[in-house]
PDB file of C-alpha atoms in Angstrom:
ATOM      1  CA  UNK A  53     103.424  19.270   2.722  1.00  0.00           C
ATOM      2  CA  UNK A  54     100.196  17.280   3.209  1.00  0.00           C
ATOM      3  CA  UNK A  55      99.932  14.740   0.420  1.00  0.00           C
ATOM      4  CA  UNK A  56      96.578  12.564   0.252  1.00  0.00           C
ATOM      5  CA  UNK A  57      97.017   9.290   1.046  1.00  0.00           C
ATOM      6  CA  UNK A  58      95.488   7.743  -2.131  1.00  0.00           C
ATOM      7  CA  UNK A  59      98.090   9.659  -4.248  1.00  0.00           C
ATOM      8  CA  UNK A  60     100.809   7.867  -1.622  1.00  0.00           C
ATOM      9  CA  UNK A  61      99.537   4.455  -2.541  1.00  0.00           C
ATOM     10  CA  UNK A  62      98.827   4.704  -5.995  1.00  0.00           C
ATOM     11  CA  UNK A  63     102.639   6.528  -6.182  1.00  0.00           C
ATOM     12  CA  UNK A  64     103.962   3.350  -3.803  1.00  0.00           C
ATOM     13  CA  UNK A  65     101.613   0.750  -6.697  1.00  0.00           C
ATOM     14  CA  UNK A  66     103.367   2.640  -9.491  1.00  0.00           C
ATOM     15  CA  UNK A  67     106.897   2.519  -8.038  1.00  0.00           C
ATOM     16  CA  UNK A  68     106.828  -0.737  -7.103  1.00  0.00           C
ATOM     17  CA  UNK A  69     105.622  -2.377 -10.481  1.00  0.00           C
ATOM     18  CA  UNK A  70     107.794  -0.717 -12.414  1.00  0.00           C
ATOM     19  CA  UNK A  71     110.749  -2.347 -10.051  1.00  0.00           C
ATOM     20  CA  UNK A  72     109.167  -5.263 -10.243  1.00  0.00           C
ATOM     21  CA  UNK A  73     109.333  -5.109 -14.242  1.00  0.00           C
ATOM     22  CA  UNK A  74     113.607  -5.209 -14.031  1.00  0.00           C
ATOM     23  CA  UNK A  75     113.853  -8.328 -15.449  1.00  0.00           C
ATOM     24  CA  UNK A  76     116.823 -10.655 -15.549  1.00  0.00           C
ATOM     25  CA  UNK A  77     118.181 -12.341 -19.039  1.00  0.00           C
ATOM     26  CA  UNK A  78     119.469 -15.921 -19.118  1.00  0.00           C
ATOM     27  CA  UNK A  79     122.204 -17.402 -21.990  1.00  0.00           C
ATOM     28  CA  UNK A  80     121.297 -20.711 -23.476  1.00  0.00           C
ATOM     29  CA  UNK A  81     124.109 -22.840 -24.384  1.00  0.00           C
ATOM     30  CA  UNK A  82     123.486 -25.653 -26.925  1.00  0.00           C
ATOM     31  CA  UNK A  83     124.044 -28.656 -24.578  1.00  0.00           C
ATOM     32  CA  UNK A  84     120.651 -29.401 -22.041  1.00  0.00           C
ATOM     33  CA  UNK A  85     121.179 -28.886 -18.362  1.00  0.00           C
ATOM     34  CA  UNK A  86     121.498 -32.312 -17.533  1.00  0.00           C
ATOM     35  CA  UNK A  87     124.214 -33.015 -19.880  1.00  0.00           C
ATOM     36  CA  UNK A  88     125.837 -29.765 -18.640  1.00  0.00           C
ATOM     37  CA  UNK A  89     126.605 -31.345 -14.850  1.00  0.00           C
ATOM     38  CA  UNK A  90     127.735 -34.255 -16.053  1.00  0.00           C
ATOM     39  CA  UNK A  91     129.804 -33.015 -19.152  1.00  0.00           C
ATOM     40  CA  UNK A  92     131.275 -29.638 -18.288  1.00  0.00           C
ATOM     41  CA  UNK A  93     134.919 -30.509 -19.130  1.00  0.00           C
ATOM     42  CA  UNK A  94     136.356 -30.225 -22.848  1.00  0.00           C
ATOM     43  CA  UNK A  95     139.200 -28.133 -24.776  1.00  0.00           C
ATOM     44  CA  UNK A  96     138.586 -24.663 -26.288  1.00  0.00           C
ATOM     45  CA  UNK A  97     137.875 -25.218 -29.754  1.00  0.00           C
ATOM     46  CA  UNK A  98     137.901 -21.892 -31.280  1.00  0.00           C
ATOM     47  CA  UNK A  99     137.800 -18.124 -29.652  1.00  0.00           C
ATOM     48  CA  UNK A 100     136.293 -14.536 -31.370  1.00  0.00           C
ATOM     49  CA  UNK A 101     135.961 -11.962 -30.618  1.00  0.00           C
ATOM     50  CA  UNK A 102     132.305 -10.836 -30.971  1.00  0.00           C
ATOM     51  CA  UNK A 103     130.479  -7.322 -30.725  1.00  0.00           C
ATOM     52  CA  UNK A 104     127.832  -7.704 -28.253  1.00  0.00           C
ATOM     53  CA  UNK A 105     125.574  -4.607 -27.645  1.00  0.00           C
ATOM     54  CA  UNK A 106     124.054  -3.957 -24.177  1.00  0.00           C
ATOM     55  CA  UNK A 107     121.003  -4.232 -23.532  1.00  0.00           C
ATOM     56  CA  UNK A 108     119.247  -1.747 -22.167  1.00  0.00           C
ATOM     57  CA  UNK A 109     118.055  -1.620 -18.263  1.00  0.00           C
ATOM     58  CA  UNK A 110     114.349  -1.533 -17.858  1.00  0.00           C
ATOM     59  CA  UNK A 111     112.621   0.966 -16.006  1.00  0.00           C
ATOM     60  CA  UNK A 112     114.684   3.456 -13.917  1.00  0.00           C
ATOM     61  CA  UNK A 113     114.973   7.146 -12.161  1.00  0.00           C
ATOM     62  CA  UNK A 114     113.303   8.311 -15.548  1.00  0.00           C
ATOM     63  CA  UNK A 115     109.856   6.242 -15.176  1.00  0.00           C
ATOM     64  CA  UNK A 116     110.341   7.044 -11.814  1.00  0.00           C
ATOM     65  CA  UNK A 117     110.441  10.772 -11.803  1.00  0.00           C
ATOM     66  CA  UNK A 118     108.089  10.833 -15.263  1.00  0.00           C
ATOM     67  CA  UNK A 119     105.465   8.577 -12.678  1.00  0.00           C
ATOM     68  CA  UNK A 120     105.623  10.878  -9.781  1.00  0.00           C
ATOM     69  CA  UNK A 121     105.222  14.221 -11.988  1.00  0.00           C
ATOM     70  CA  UNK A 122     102.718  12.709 -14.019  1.00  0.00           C
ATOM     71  CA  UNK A 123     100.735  11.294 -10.906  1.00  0.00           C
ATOM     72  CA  UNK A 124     101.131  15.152  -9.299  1.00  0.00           C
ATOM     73  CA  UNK A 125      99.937  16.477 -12.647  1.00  0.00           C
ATOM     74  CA  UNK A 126      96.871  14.318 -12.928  1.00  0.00           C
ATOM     75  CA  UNK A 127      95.810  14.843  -9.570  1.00  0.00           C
ATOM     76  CA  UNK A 128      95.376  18.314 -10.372  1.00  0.00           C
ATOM     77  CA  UNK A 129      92.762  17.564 -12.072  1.00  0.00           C
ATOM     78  CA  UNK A 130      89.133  16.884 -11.224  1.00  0.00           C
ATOM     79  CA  UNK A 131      87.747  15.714  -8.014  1.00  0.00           C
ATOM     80  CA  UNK A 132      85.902  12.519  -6.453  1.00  0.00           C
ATOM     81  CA  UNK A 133      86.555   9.040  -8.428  1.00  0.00           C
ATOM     82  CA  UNK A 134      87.199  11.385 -11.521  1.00  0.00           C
ATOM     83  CA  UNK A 135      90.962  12.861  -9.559  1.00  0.00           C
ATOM     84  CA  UNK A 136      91.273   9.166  -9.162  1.00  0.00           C
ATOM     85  CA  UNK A 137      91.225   8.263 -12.446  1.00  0.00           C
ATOM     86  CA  UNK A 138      93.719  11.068 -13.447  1.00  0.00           C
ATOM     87  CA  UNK A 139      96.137  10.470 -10.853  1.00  0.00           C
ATOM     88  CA  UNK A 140      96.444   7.186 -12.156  1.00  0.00           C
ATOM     89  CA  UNK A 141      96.196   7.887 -15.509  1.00  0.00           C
ATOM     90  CA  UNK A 142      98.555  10.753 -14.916  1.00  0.00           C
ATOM     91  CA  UNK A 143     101.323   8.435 -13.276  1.00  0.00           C
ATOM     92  CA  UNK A 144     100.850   5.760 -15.444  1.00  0.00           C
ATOM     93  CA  UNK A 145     102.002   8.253 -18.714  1.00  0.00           C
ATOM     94  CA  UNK A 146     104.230  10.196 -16.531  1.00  0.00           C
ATOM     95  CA  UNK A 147     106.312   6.763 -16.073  1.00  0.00           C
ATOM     96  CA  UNK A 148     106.155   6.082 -19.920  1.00  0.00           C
ATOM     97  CA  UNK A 149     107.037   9.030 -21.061  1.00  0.00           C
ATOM     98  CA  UNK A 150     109.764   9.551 -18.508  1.00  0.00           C
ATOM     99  CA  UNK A 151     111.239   5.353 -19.373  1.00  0.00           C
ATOM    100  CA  UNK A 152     111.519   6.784 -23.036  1.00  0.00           C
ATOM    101  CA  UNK A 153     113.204  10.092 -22.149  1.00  0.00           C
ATOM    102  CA  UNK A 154     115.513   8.036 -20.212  1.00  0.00           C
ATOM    103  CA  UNK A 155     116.095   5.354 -22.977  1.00  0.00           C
ATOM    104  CA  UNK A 156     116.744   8.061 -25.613  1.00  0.00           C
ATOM    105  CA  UNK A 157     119.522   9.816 -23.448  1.00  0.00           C
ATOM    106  CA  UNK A 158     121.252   6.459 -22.814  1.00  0.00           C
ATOM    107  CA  UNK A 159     121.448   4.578 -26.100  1.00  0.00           C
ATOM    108  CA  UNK A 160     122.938   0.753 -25.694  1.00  0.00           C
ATOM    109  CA  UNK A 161     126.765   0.667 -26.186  1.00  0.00           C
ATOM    110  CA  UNK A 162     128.967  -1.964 -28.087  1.00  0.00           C
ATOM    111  CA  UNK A 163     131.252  -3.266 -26.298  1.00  0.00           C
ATOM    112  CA  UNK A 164     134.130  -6.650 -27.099  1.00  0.00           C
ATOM    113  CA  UNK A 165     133.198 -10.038 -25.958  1.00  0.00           C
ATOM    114  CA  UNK A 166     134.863 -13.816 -26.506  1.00  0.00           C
ATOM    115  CA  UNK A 167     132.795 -16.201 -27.874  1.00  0.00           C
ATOM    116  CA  UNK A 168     134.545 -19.224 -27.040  1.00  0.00           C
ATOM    117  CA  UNK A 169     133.283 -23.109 -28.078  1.00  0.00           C
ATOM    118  CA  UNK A 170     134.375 -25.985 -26.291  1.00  0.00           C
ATOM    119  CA  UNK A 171     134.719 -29.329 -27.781  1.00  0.00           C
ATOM    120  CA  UNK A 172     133.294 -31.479 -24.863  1.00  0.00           C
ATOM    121  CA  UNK A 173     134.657 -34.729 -23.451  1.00  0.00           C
ATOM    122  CA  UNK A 174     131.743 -36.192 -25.045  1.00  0.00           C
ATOM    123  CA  UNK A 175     131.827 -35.139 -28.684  1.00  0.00           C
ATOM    124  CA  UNK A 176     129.475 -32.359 -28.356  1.00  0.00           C
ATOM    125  CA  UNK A 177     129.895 -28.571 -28.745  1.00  0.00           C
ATOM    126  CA  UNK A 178     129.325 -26.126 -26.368  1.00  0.00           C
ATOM    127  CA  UNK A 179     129.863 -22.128 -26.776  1.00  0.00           C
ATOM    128  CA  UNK A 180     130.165 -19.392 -24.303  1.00  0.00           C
ATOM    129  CA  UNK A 181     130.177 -15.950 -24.508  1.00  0.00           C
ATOM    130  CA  UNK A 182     131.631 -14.058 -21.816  1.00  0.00           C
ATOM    131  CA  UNK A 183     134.037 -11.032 -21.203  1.00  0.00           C
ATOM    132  CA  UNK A 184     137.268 -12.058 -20.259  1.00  0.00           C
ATOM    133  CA  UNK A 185     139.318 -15.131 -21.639  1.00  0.00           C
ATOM    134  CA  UNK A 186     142.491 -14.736 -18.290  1.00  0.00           C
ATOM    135  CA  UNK A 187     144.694 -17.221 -19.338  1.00  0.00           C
ATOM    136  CA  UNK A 188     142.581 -19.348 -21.694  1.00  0.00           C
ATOM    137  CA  UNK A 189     143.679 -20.481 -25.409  1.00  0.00           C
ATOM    138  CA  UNK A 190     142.450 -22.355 -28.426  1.00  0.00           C
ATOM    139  CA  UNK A 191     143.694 -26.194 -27.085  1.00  0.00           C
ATOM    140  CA  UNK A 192     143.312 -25.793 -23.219  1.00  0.00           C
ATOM    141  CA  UNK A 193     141.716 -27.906 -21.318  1.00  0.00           C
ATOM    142  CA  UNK A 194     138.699 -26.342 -19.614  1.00  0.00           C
ATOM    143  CA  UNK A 195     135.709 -26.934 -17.735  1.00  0.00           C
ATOM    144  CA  UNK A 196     132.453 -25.404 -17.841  1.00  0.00           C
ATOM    145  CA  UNK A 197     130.439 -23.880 -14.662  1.00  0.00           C
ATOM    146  CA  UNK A 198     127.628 -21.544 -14.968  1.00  0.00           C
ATOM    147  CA  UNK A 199     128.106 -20.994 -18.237  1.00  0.00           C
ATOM    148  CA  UNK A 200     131.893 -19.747 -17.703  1.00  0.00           C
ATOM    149  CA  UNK A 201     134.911 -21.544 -19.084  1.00  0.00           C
ATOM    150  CA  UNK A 202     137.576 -21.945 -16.912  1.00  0.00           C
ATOM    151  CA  UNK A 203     141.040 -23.611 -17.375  1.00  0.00           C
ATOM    152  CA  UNK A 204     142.066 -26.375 -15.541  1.00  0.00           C
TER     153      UNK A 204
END
């Protein structure tokens, strides 16, 4: 199979932005960082149990396959700077249409998490939401560490 080597680099440009659009998500927690390193020991306050949906992973095998197709598709068409254009154009839908496919088949799920706040050793408050509690209760003495509580 012989593909041109302008639809192998726009395919490689395609793949690799929409990788590079997987984004990470960060928690805030109401106490500032610097605060955080010197304060991260308390007792648990209060725990509940929240609903927390998930959120839904960026870009996968869907904009993947939709970007490929759709770049194959549009280079089907026309020739010169013109099959250019449509490749691009092509792969560029193909991966949009194929993300939404994808996020339509997996909808987010609701799943149990523990909100737990933290009465710090310096008056403040401080709440964390994570998955597991182990051995943690409302009265323990914790400490805090990347935004985890853990008992002492």
């Amino acid at each position: 199979m012989n593909i041109p080597k302008k639809f192998a680099v726009t395919t490689m440009v395609v793949a690799t932005s929409l990788l590079a659009a997987c984004g990470s998500t960060t928690t805030t927690t109401s106490v500032p960082v610097s605060q955080q390193i010197a304060y991260n020991y308390g007792v648990v306050d209060s725990i509940q149990i929240v609903q927390v949906q998930t959120e839904r992973r960026g870009p996968g095998a869907g904009a993947l396959v939709g970007g490929i197709v759709g770049g194959v598709l549009g280079n089907q068409v026309g020739g010169g700077s013109g099959n250019t254009v449509a490749t691009v154009a092509g792969a560029v839908g193909g991966a949009v249409v194929g993300n939404r496919v994808e996020q339509n088949n997996n909808p987010p799920q609701v799943r149990e998490m523990y909100q737990i706040t933290v009465r710090m050793d310096n008056g403040s408050y401080q709440t964390i939401t994570q998955d597991a509690i182990a051995d943690v209760r409302v009265g323990t003495r914790v400490h805090i560490e990347n935004n985890r509580v853990y008992r002492l």
